[in-house]
Amino acid sequence: MRLVFLGVPGVGKGTQAEMVSAKYGIPKISTGDLLRAGVVQQTPLGKEAKQYMDRGDLVPDKVVIGLVEEKIGTSECEKGFILDGFPRTVNQARSLDQHLRHQDASIECALFLGASEETILERLSGRLVCSQCEESYHSAFRRPTLDSVCDECGAPVIRRRDDDPAVYRRRLKIYQKETAPLVEYYDAQGVLRRVASDRPVEAVADSVRRAVRGVV
Ligand code: AP5
């Protein structure tokens, strides 16, 4: 399965990608998670990425494309992968297609999650994440068992810097300009499926499972 998740920041891509990954045993590659891990570990990549991420800007294509190509070239991804947060620009999508063509492969399904602006704001304003392992929580929909402590690793649970309203507005603007055209891009390839995401996590997951059934 070679699957891409598309949608506005906060629509639930990471949540659903994680569930598909767990159900089918296919690795999830989240560029946001990889970049944030680099920031925490203060790697050269993380240091470069941080300035863009803090502002809500996209990290330059060449950095992110290299990161993803390296990941999908590993033996872990032999049976496929689930991309969350990549591609983010038409240039990234074209590079990915070109890279896969060399392996006689292609993206089999691009899942677009859609939700109202009200839903998105509710999700982003309540989102909490583990400061170490990136496990995602929500102050109303998915609270950690112990307040402010990650259930998975015990590290503090925090708010993401880029969920600040000013930064979020910038991310949304950039999404509309750079990422929204990917819906048409994958539609033209005949691999786009749309899923309504303004519903509880399990209801969305059911629709996602139905949408990817023919692909697995
Ligand atoms: P990234 O981490 O990819 O952020 P994003 O696309 O903005 O997406 P989010 O993680 O904000 O949201 P999501 O859709 O995954 O929602 P989630 O499942 O968490 O990127 C961050 C930054 O990194 C970018 O701004 C950029 O700088 C850089 N970057 C990353 N990739 C890049 C690339 N390819 N090129 C260049 N730069 C790149 O859900 C949100 C909340 O809602 C959670 O609290 C969750 O628990 C809750 N929730 C989810 N679903 C439901 C539901 N159905 N009902 C109730 N609550 C729900």
PDB file of C-alpha atoms and ligand atoms in Angstrom:
ATOM      1  CA  MET A   1       0.000   0.000   0.000  1.00  0.00           C
ATOM      2  CA  ARG A   2       1.385   3.405  -0.963  1.00  0.00           C
ATOM      3  CA  LEU A   3      -0.928   5.954   0.558  1.00  0.00           C
ATOM      4  CA  VAL A   4      -0.915   9.733   0.967  1.00  0.00           C
ATOM      5  CA  PHE A   5      -3.043  11.709   3.460  1.00  0.00           C
ATOM      6  CA  LEU A   6      -4.097  15.205   2.401  1.00  0.00           C
ATOM      7  CA  GLY A   7      -6.020  17.919   4.241  1.00  0.00           C
ATOM      8  CA  VAL A   8      -5.884  21.202   6.121  1.00  0.00           C
ATOM      9  CA  PRO A   9      -3.606  21.399   9.208  1.00  0.00           C
ATOM     10  CA  GLY A  10      -5.480  19.890  12.155  1.00  0.00           C
ATOM     11  CA  VAL A  11      -8.068  17.953  10.146  1.00  0.00           C
ATOM     12  CA  GLY A  12      -6.882  14.641  11.636  1.00  0.00           C
ATOM     13  CA  LYS A  13      -4.366  13.278   9.105  1.00  0.00           C
ATOM     14  CA  GLY A  14      -1.863  12.149  11.740  1.00  0.00           C
ATOM     15  CA  THR A  15      -4.568  10.504  13.856  1.00  0.00           C
ATOM     16  CA  GLN A  16      -5.982   8.512  10.934  1.00  0.00           C
ATOM     17  CA  ALA A  17      -2.581   7.704   9.408  1.00  0.00           C
ATOM     18  CA  GLU A  18      -1.524   6.175  12.729  1.00  0.00           C
ATOM     19  CA  MET A  19      -4.650   3.987  12.816  1.00  0.00           C
ATOM     20  CA  VAL A  20      -4.181   2.733   9.241  1.00  0.00           C
ATOM     21  CA  SER A  21      -0.522   2.046  10.001  1.00  0.00           C
ATOM     22  CA  ALA A  22      -1.414   0.011  13.111  1.00  0.00           C
ATOM     23  CA  LYS A  23      -4.207  -1.920  11.351  1.00  0.00           C
ATOM     24  CA  TYR A  24      -2.240  -2.960   8.258  1.00  0.00           C
ATOM     25  CA  GLY A  25       1.298  -2.969   9.663  1.00  0.00           C
ATOM     26  CA  ILE A  26       2.483  -0.436   7.088  1.00  0.00           C
ATOM     27  CA  PRO A  27       4.915   2.255   8.321  1.00  0.00           C
ATOM     28  CA  LYS A  28       3.719   5.818   8.659  1.00  0.00           C
ATOM     29  CA  ILE A  29       6.101   8.544   7.576  1.00  0.00           C
ATOM     30  CA  SER A  30       5.161  11.924   9.027  1.00  0.00           C
ATOM     31  CA  THR A  31       7.415  14.755   7.881  1.00  0.00           C
ATOM     32  CA  GLY A  32       6.121  16.949  10.718  1.00  0.00           C
ATOM     33  CA  ASP A  33       7.106  14.299  13.319  1.00  0.00           C
ATOM     34  CA  LEU A  34      10.519  13.739  11.698  1.00  0.00           C
ATOM     35  CA  LEU A  35      11.251  17.459  11.603  1.00  0.00           C
ATOM     36  CA  ARG A  36      10.084  18.012  15.197  1.00  0.00           C
ATOM     37  CA  ALA A  37      12.277  15.086  16.348  1.00  0.00           C
ATOM     38  CA  GLY A  38      15.203  16.811  14.620  1.00  0.00           C
ATOM     39  CA  VAL A  39      14.383  20.038  16.471  1.00  0.00           C
ATOM     40  CA  VAL A  40      14.295  18.261  19.866  1.00  0.00           C
ATOM     41  CA  GLN A  41      17.581  16.441  19.160  1.00  0.00           C
ATOM     42  CA  GLN A  42      19.098  19.649  17.738  1.00  0.00           C
ATOM     43  CA  THR A  43      20.360  17.907  14.591  1.00  0.00           C
ATOM     44  CA  PRO A  44      21.591  20.167  11.732  1.00  0.00           C
ATOM     45  CA  LEU A  45      18.329  19.379   9.897  1.00  0.00           C
ATOM     46  CA  GLY A  46      16.284  20.218  12.995  1.00  0.00           C
ATOM     47  CA  LYS A  47      18.114  23.502  13.495  1.00  0.00           C
ATOM     48  CA  GLU A  48      17.457  24.502   9.888  1.00  0.00           C
ATOM     49  CA  ALA A  49      13.807  23.389   9.991  1.00  0.00           C
ATOM     50  CA  LYS A  50      12.958  25.118  13.292  1.00  0.00           C
ATOM     51  CA  GLN A  51      13.064  28.671  11.949  1.00  0.00           C
ATOM     52  CA  TYR A  52      10.518  27.778   9.235  1.00  0.00           C
ATOM     53  CA  MET A  53       8.257  25.695  11.482  1.00  0.00           C
ATOM     54  CA  ASP A  54       8.074  28.327  14.231  1.00  0.00           C
ATOM     55  CA  ARG A  55       6.829  30.862  11.686  1.00  0.00           C
ATOM     56  CA  GLY A  56       4.365  28.394  10.144  1.00  0.00           C
ATOM     57  CA  ASP A  57       6.264  28.371   6.838  1.00  0.00           C
ATOM     58  CA  LEU A  58       7.066  25.275   4.826  1.00  0.00           C
ATOM     59  CA  VAL A  59      10.554  23.834   5.184  1.00  0.00           C
ATOM     60  CA  PRO A  60      12.341  24.059   1.781  1.00  0.00           C
ATOM     61  CA  ASP A  61      11.432  21.288  -0.669  1.00  0.00           C
ATOM     62  CA  LYS A  62      14.972  19.990  -1.088  1.00  0.00           C
ATOM     63  CA  VAL A  63      15.282  19.294   2.657  1.00  0.00           C
ATOM     64  CA  VAL A  64      11.964  17.488   2.965  1.00  0.00           C
ATOM     65  CA  ILE A  65      12.188  15.556  -0.307  1.00  0.00           C
ATOM     66  CA  GLY A  66      15.592  14.158   0.715  1.00  0.00           C
ATOM     67  CA  LEU A  67      14.203  13.146   4.107  1.00  0.00           C
ATOM     68  CA  VAL A  68      11.268  11.239   2.603  1.00  0.00           C
ATOM     69  CA  GLU A  69      13.248   9.567  -0.183  1.00  0.00           C
ATOM     70  CA  GLU A  70      15.720   8.288   2.361  1.00  0.00           C
ATOM     71  CA  LYS A  71      12.885   6.810   4.465  1.00  0.00           C
ATOM     72  CA  ILE A  72      10.996   5.126   1.633  1.00  0.00           C
ATOM     73  CA  GLY A  73      14.243   3.572   0.402  1.00  0.00           C
ATOM     74  CA  THR A  74      14.649   1.540   3.614  1.00  0.00           C
ATOM     75  CA  SER A  75      13.687  -2.159   3.909  1.00  0.00           C
ATOM     76  CA  GLU A  76      10.973  -1.161   6.403  1.00  0.00           C
ATOM     77  CA  CYS A  77       9.029   0.367   3.504  1.00  0.00           C
ATOM     78  CA  GLU A  78       9.317  -2.618   1.131  1.00  0.00           C
ATOM     79  CA  LYS A  79       5.592  -3.343   1.381  1.00  0.00           C
ATOM     80  CA  GLY A  80       4.600   0.283   1.188  1.00  0.00           C
ATOM     81  CA  PHE A  81       4.186   3.373   3.342  1.00  0.00           C
ATOM     82  CA  ILE A  82       1.677   5.912   4.545  1.00  0.00           C
ATOM     83  CA  LEU A  83       2.671   9.539   4.048  1.00  0.00           C
ATOM     84  CA  ASP A  84       1.321  12.117   6.500  1.00  0.00           C
ATOM     85  CA  GLY A  85       2.206  15.751   5.756  1.00  0.00           C
ATOM     86  CA  PHE A  86       4.013  14.975   2.507  1.00  0.00           C
ATOM     87  CA  PRO A  87       3.754  15.968  -0.294  1.00  0.00           C
ATOM     88  CA  ARG A  88       2.922  19.547   0.585  1.00  0.00           C
ATOM     89  CA  THR A  89       3.680  21.221  -2.753  1.00  0.00           C
ATOM     90  CA  VAL A  90       3.194  20.186  -6.379  1.00  0.00           C
ATOM     91  CA  ASN A  91       6.991  20.118  -6.695  1.00  0.00           C
ATOM     92  CA  GLN A  92       7.204  17.604  -3.820  1.00  0.00           C
ATOM     93  CA  ALA A  93       4.470  15.458  -5.428  1.00  0.00           C
ATOM     94  CA  ARG A  94       6.244  15.429  -8.794  1.00  0.00           C
ATOM     95  CA  SER A  95       9.570  14.492  -7.167  1.00  0.00           C
ATOM     96  CA  LEU A  96       7.870  11.680  -5.287  1.00  0.00           C
ATOM     97  CA  ASP A  97       6.229  10.358  -8.476  1.00  0.00           C
ATOM     98  CA  GLN A  98       9.541  10.480 -10.276  1.00  0.00           C
ATOM     99  CA  HIS A  99      11.321   8.678  -7.435  1.00  0.00           C
ATOM    100  CA  LEU A 100       8.655   5.949  -7.356  1.00  0.00           C
ATOM    101  CA  ARG A 101       8.684   5.547 -11.151  1.00  0.00           C
ATOM    102  CA  HIS A 102      12.317   4.434 -10.894  1.00  0.00           C
ATOM    103  CA  GLN A 103      11.022   1.573  -8.731  1.00  0.00           C
ATOM    104  CA  ASP A 104       8.078   0.839 -11.093  1.00  0.00           C
ATOM    105  CA  ALA A 105       5.757   2.067  -8.364  1.00  0.00           C
ATOM    106  CA  SER A 106       3.261   4.887  -7.828  1.00  0.00           C
ATOM    107  CA  ILE A 107       0.924   6.395  -5.223  1.00  0.00           C
ATOM    108  CA  GLU A 108      -2.132   4.115  -5.142  1.00  0.00           C
ATOM    109  CA  CYS A 109      -4.434   6.253  -3.043  1.00  0.00           C
ATOM    110  CA  ALA A 110      -4.540   9.895  -1.919  1.00  0.00           C
ATOM    111  CA  LEU A 111      -7.035  10.334   0.916  1.00  0.00           C
ATOM    112  CA  PHE A 112      -8.351  13.848   1.316  1.00  0.00           C
ATOM    113  CA  LEU A 113      -9.861  14.510   4.763  1.00  0.00           C
ATOM    114  CA  GLY A 114     -12.286  17.429   4.780  1.00  0.00           C
ATOM    115  CA  ALA A 115     -13.875  19.295   7.720  1.00  0.00           C
ATOM    116  CA  SER A 116     -15.430  22.677   8.491  1.00  0.00           C
ATOM    117  CA  GLU A 117     -13.287  25.569   9.721  1.00  0.00           C
ATOM    118  CA  GLU A 118     -15.095  25.412  13.076  1.00  0.00           C
ATOM    119  CA  THR A 119     -14.069  21.763  13.540  1.00  0.00           C
ATOM    120  CA  ILE A 120     -10.476  22.504  12.589  1.00  0.00           C
ATOM    121  CA  LEU A 121     -10.197  25.370  15.085  1.00  0.00           C
ATOM    122  CA  GLU A 122     -11.690  23.204  17.845  1.00  0.00           C
ATOM    123  CA  ARG A 123      -9.143  20.466  17.129  1.00  0.00           C
ATOM    124  CA  LEU A 124      -6.130  22.759  16.960  1.00  0.00           C
ATOM    125  CA  SER A 125      -7.062  24.812  19.997  1.00  0.00           C
ATOM    126  CA  GLY A 126      -7.347  21.629  22.107  1.00  0.00           C
ATOM    127  CA  ARG A 127      -4.445  19.660  20.679  1.00  0.00           C
ATOM    128  CA  LEU A 128      -1.739  18.469  23.072  1.00  0.00           C
ATOM    129  CA  VAL A 129       1.336  16.468  22.085  1.00  0.00           C
ATOM    130  CA  CYS A 130       3.995  14.548  23.945  1.00  0.00           C
ATOM    131  CA  SER A 131       7.205  16.578  24.085  1.00  0.00           C
ATOM    132  CA  GLN A 132       9.253  13.422  23.462  1.00  0.00           C
ATOM    133  CA  CYS A 133       7.404  10.721  21.495  1.00  0.00           C
ATOM    134  CA  GLU A 134       4.905  12.880  19.510  1.00  0.00           C
ATOM    135  CA  GLU A 135       1.858  10.947  20.789  1.00  0.00           C
ATOM    136  CA  SER A 136      -1.139  13.198  20.136  1.00  0.00           C
ATOM    137  CA  TYR A 137      -3.882  14.093  22.652  1.00  0.00           C
ATOM    138  CA  HIS A 138      -6.791  16.514  22.864  1.00  0.00           C
ATOM    139  CA  SER A 139      -8.004  18.434  25.898  1.00  0.00           C
ATOM    140  CA  ALA A 140     -11.633  17.421  25.198  1.00  0.00           C
ATOM    141  CA  PHE A 141     -11.571  14.349  22.944  1.00  0.00           C
ATOM    142  CA  ARG A 142      -8.496  12.424  24.095  1.00  0.00           C
ATOM    143  CA  ARG A 143      -7.018  13.421  27.411  1.00  0.00           C
ATOM    144  CA  PRO A 144      -3.911  11.708  28.810  1.00  0.00           C
ATOM    145  CA  THR A 145      -4.793   9.432  31.759  1.00  0.00           C
ATOM    146  CA  LEU A 146      -2.659  11.540  34.110  1.00  0.00           C
ATOM    147  CA  ASP A 147      -2.924  15.282  33.514  1.00  0.00           C
ATOM    148  CA  SER A 148      -0.048  16.624  31.355  1.00  0.00           C
ATOM    149  CA  VAL A 149       1.831  13.307  31.237  1.00  0.00           C
ATOM    150  CA  CYS A 150       2.127  11.092  28.137  1.00  0.00           C
ATOM    151  CA  ASP A 151       0.476   7.652  28.539  1.00  0.00           C
ATOM    152  CA  GLU A 152       3.111   6.109  26.261  1.00  0.00           C
ATOM    153  CA  CYS A 153       6.417   7.404  27.642  1.00  0.00           C
ATOM    154  CA  GLY A 154       5.692   9.512  30.746  1.00  0.00           C
ATOM    155  CA  ALA A 155       7.159  12.720  29.276  1.00  0.00           C
ATOM    156  CA  PRO A 156       5.341  16.067  29.667  1.00  0.00           C
ATOM    157  CA  VAL A 157       2.443  16.742  27.308  1.00  0.00           C
ATOM    158  CA  ILE A 158       2.547  20.228  25.796  1.00  0.00           C
ATOM    159  CA  ARG A 159       0.931  22.472  23.182  1.00  0.00           C
ATOM    160  CA  ARG A 160       2.640  22.691  19.806  1.00  0.00           C
ATOM    161  CA  ARG A 161       4.244  26.114  19.220  1.00  0.00           C
ATOM    162  CA  ASP A 162       2.733  26.287  15.745  1.00  0.00           C
ATOM    163  CA  ASP A 163      -0.803  25.832  17.142  1.00  0.00           C
ATOM    164  CA  ASP A 164      -0.614  29.446  18.340  1.00  0.00           C
ATOM    165  CA  PRO A 165      -3.503  31.225  16.508  1.00  0.00           C
ATOM    166  CA  ALA A 166      -1.240  33.671  14.617  1.00  0.00           C
ATOM    167  CA  VAL A 167       1.025  30.882  13.374  1.00  0.00           C
ATOM    168  CA  TYR A 168      -1.913  28.657  12.606  1.00  0.00           C
ATOM    169  CA  ARG A 169      -3.484  31.352  10.394  1.00  0.00           C
ATOM    170  CA  ARG A 170      -0.255  31.505   8.423  1.00  0.00           C
ATOM    171  CA  ARG A 171      -0.156  27.707   8.047  1.00  0.00           C
ATOM    172  CA  LEU A 172      -3.701  27.783   6.700  1.00  0.00           C
ATOM    173  CA  LYS A 173      -2.852  30.494   4.181  1.00  0.00           C
ATOM    174  CA  ILE A 174       0.158  28.547   2.984  1.00  0.00           C
ATOM    175  CA  TYR A 175      -1.931  25.380   2.797  1.00  0.00           C
ATOM    176  CA  GLN A 176      -4.410  27.096   0.456  1.00  0.00           C
ATOM    177  CA  LYS A 177      -1.657  28.400  -1.788  1.00  0.00           C
ATOM    178  CA  GLU A 178       0.813  25.508  -1.853  1.00  0.00           C
ATOM    179  CA  THR A 179      -0.957  22.319  -0.777  1.00  0.00           C
ATOM    180  CA  ALA A 180      -4.621  22.599  -1.835  1.00  0.00           C
ATOM    181  CA  PRO A 181      -3.666  22.169  -5.543  1.00  0.00           C
ATOM    182  CA  LEU A 182      -2.596  18.604  -4.711  1.00  0.00           C
ATOM    183  CA  VAL A 183      -6.269  17.570  -4.503  1.00  0.00           C
ATOM    184  CA  GLU A 184      -6.604  18.276  -8.215  1.00  0.00           C
ATOM    185  CA  TYR A 185      -3.174  16.758  -8.885  1.00  0.00           C
ATOM    186  CA  TYR A 186      -4.157  13.370  -7.452  1.00  0.00           C
ATOM    187  CA  ASP A 187      -7.701  13.573  -8.821  1.00  0.00           C
ATOM    188  CA  ALA A 188      -6.206  13.854 -12.303  1.00  0.00           C
ATOM    189  CA  GLN A 189      -4.280  10.635 -11.600  1.00  0.00           C
ATOM    190  CA  GLY A 190      -7.544   8.883 -10.620  1.00  0.00           C
ATOM    191  CA  VAL A 191      -6.332   7.998  -7.103  1.00  0.00           C
ATOM    192  CA  LEU A 192      -8.136  10.648  -4.992  1.00  0.00           C
ATOM    193  CA  ARG A 193     -10.706   9.572  -2.385  1.00  0.00           C
ATOM    194  CA  ARG A 194     -12.551  12.023  -0.133  1.00  0.00           C
ATOM    195  CA  VAL A 195     -13.503  11.336   3.474  1.00  0.00           C
ATOM    196  CA  ALA A 196     -15.607  13.635   5.693  1.00  0.00           C
ATOM    197  CA  SER A 197     -13.615  14.202   8.877  1.00  0.00           C
ATOM    198  CA  ASP A 198     -16.155  16.230  10.949  1.00  0.00           C
ATOM    199  CA  ARG A 199     -17.107  13.091  12.873  1.00  0.00           C
ATOM    200  CA  PRO A 200     -15.744  11.136  15.833  1.00  0.00           C
ATOM    201  CA  VAL A 201     -12.374   9.447  15.289  1.00  0.00           C
ATOM    202  CA  GLU A 202     -13.822   5.916  14.926  1.00  0.00           C
ATOM    203  CA  ALA A 203     -16.466   6.992  12.390  1.00  0.00           C
ATOM    204  CA  VAL A 204     -13.784   8.664  10.267  1.00  0.00           C
ATOM    205  CA  ALA A 205     -11.586   5.576  10.637  1.00  0.00           C
ATOM    206  CA  ASP A 206     -14.410   3.365   9.293  1.00  0.00           C
ATOM    207  CA  SER A 207     -14.702   5.528   6.179  1.00  0.00           C
ATOM    208  CA  VAL A 208     -10.934   5.548   5.763  1.00  0.00           C
ATOM    209  CA  ARG A 209     -10.840   1.735   5.982  1.00  0.00           C
ATOM    210  CA  ARG A 210     -13.572   1.488   3.339  1.00  0.00           C
ATOM    211  CA  ALA A 211     -11.732   3.936   1.088  1.00  0.00           C
ATOM    212  CA  VAL A 212      -8.444   2.019   1.224  1.00  0.00           C
ATOM    213  CA  ARG A 213      -9.972  -1.480   1.088  1.00  0.00           C
ATOM    214  CA  GLY A 214      -9.290  -2.005  -2.614  1.00  0.00           C
ATOM    215  CA  VAL A 215      -5.735  -0.765  -2.225  1.00  0.00           C
ATOM    216  CA  VAL A 216      -4.496  -3.078   0.553  1.00  0.00           C
TER     217      VAL A 216
HETATM  218  P1  AP5 B   1       2.685  18.835  10.324  1.00  0.00           P
HETATM  219  O1  AP5 B   1       3.066  18.260  11.615  1.00  0.00           O
HETATM  220  O2  AP5 B   1       2.549  17.964   9.128  1.00  0.00           O
HETATM  221  O3  AP5 B   1       1.355  19.661  10.568  1.00  0.00           O
HETATM  222  P2  AP5 B   1       0.011  19.807   9.722  1.00  0.00           P
HETATM  223  O4  AP5 B   1      -0.146  19.309   8.366  1.00  0.00           O
HETATM  224  O5  AP5 B   1      -0.154  21.254   9.846  1.00  0.00           O
HETATM  225  O6  AP5 B   1      -0.935  18.852  10.370  1.00  0.00           O
HETATM  226  P3  AP5 B   1      -1.212  18.734  11.853  1.00  0.00           P
HETATM  227  O7  AP5 B   1      -0.223  17.822  12.513  1.00  0.00           O
HETATM  228  O8  AP5 B   1      -1.346  20.129  12.443  1.00  0.00           O
HETATM  229  O9  AP5 B   1      -2.688  18.134  11.889  1.00  0.00           O
HETATM  230  P4  AP5 B   1      -3.283  16.717  11.484  1.00  0.00           P
HETATM  231  O10 AP5 B   1      -4.137  16.879  10.289  1.00  0.00           O
HETATM  232  O11 AP5 B   1      -2.233  15.650  11.448  1.00  0.00           O
HETATM  233  O12 AP5 B   1      -4.258  16.513  12.728  1.00  0.00           O
HETATM  234  P5  AP5 B   1      -4.103  15.597  14.045  1.00  0.00           P
HETATM  235  O13 AP5 B   1      -4.322  14.162  13.697  1.00  0.00           O
HETATM  236  O14 AP5 B   1      -2.858  15.966  14.783  1.00  0.00           O
HETATM  237  O15 AP5 B   1       3.687  20.015   9.908  1.00  0.00           O
HETATM  238  C1  AP5 B   1       4.149  20.972  10.837  1.00  0.00           C
HETATM  239  C2  AP5 B   1       5.179  21.874  10.149  1.00  0.00           C
HETATM  240  O16 AP5 B   1       6.307  21.085   9.673  1.00  0.00           O
HETATM  241  C3  AP5 B   1       4.690  22.598   8.899  1.00  0.00           C
HETATM  242  O17 AP5 B   1       4.019  23.802   9.208  1.00  0.00           O
HETATM  243  C4  AP5 B   1       6.010  22.826   8.146  1.00  0.00           C
HETATM  244  O18 AP5 B   1       6.722  23.884   8.693  1.00  0.00           O
HETATM  245  C5  AP5 B   1       6.785  21.542   8.417  1.00  0.00           C
HETATM  246  N1  AP5 B   1       6.525  20.505   7.403  1.00  0.00           N
HETATM  247  C6  AP5 B   1       5.961  19.279   7.616  1.00  0.00           C
HETATM  248  N2  AP5 B   1       5.871  18.594   6.473  1.00  0.00           N
HETATM  249  C7  AP5 B   1       6.396  19.390   5.493  1.00  0.00           C
HETATM  250  C8  AP5 B   1       6.566  19.245   4.102  1.00  0.00           C
HETATM  251  N3  AP5 B   1       6.180  18.128   3.439  1.00  0.00           N
HETATM  252  N4  AP5 B   1       7.120  20.277   3.403  1.00  0.00           N
HETATM  253  C9  AP5 B   1       7.537  21.392   4.040  1.00  0.00           C
HETATM  254  N5  AP5 B   1       7.393  21.607   5.374  1.00  0.00           N
HETATM  255  C10 AP5 B   1       6.825  20.604   6.098  1.00  0.00           C
HETATM  256  O19 AP5 B   1      -5.404  16.087  14.850  1.00  0.00           O
HETATM  257  C11 AP5 B   1      -5.482  17.387  15.429  1.00  0.00           C
HETATM  258  C12 AP5 B   1      -6.160  17.297  16.824  1.00  0.00           C
HETATM  259  O20 AP5 B   1      -7.512  16.864  16.660  1.00  0.00           O
HETATM  260  C13 AP5 B   1      -5.506  16.273  17.758  1.00  0.00           C
HETATM  261  O21 AP5 B   1      -5.584  16.784  19.080  1.00  0.00           O
HETATM  262  C14 AP5 B   1      -6.388  15.004  17.638  1.00  0.00           C
HETATM  263  O22 AP5 B   1      -6.391  14.235  18.819  1.00  0.00           O
HETATM  264  C15 AP5 B   1      -7.764  15.637  17.348  1.00  0.00           C
HETATM  265  N6  AP5 B   1      -8.594  14.824  16.442  1.00  0.00           N
HETATM  266  C16 AP5 B   1      -8.214  14.215  15.281  1.00  0.00           C
HETATM  267  N7  AP5 B   1      -9.257  13.621  14.678  1.00  0.00           N
HETATM  268  C17 AP5 B   1     -10.344  13.881  15.491  1.00  0.00           C
HETATM  269  C18 AP5 B   1     -11.738  13.536  15.411  1.00  0.00           C
HETATM  270  N8  AP5 B   1     -12.229  12.821  14.361  1.00  0.00           N
HETATM  271  N9  AP5 B   1     -12.565  13.954  16.396  1.00  0.00           N
HETATM  272  C19 AP5 B   1     -12.075  14.689  17.441  1.00  0.00           C
HETATM  273  N10 AP5 B   1     -10.754  15.035  17.581  1.00  0.00           N
HETATM  274  C20 AP5 B   1      -9.913  14.641  16.611  1.00  0.00           C
END
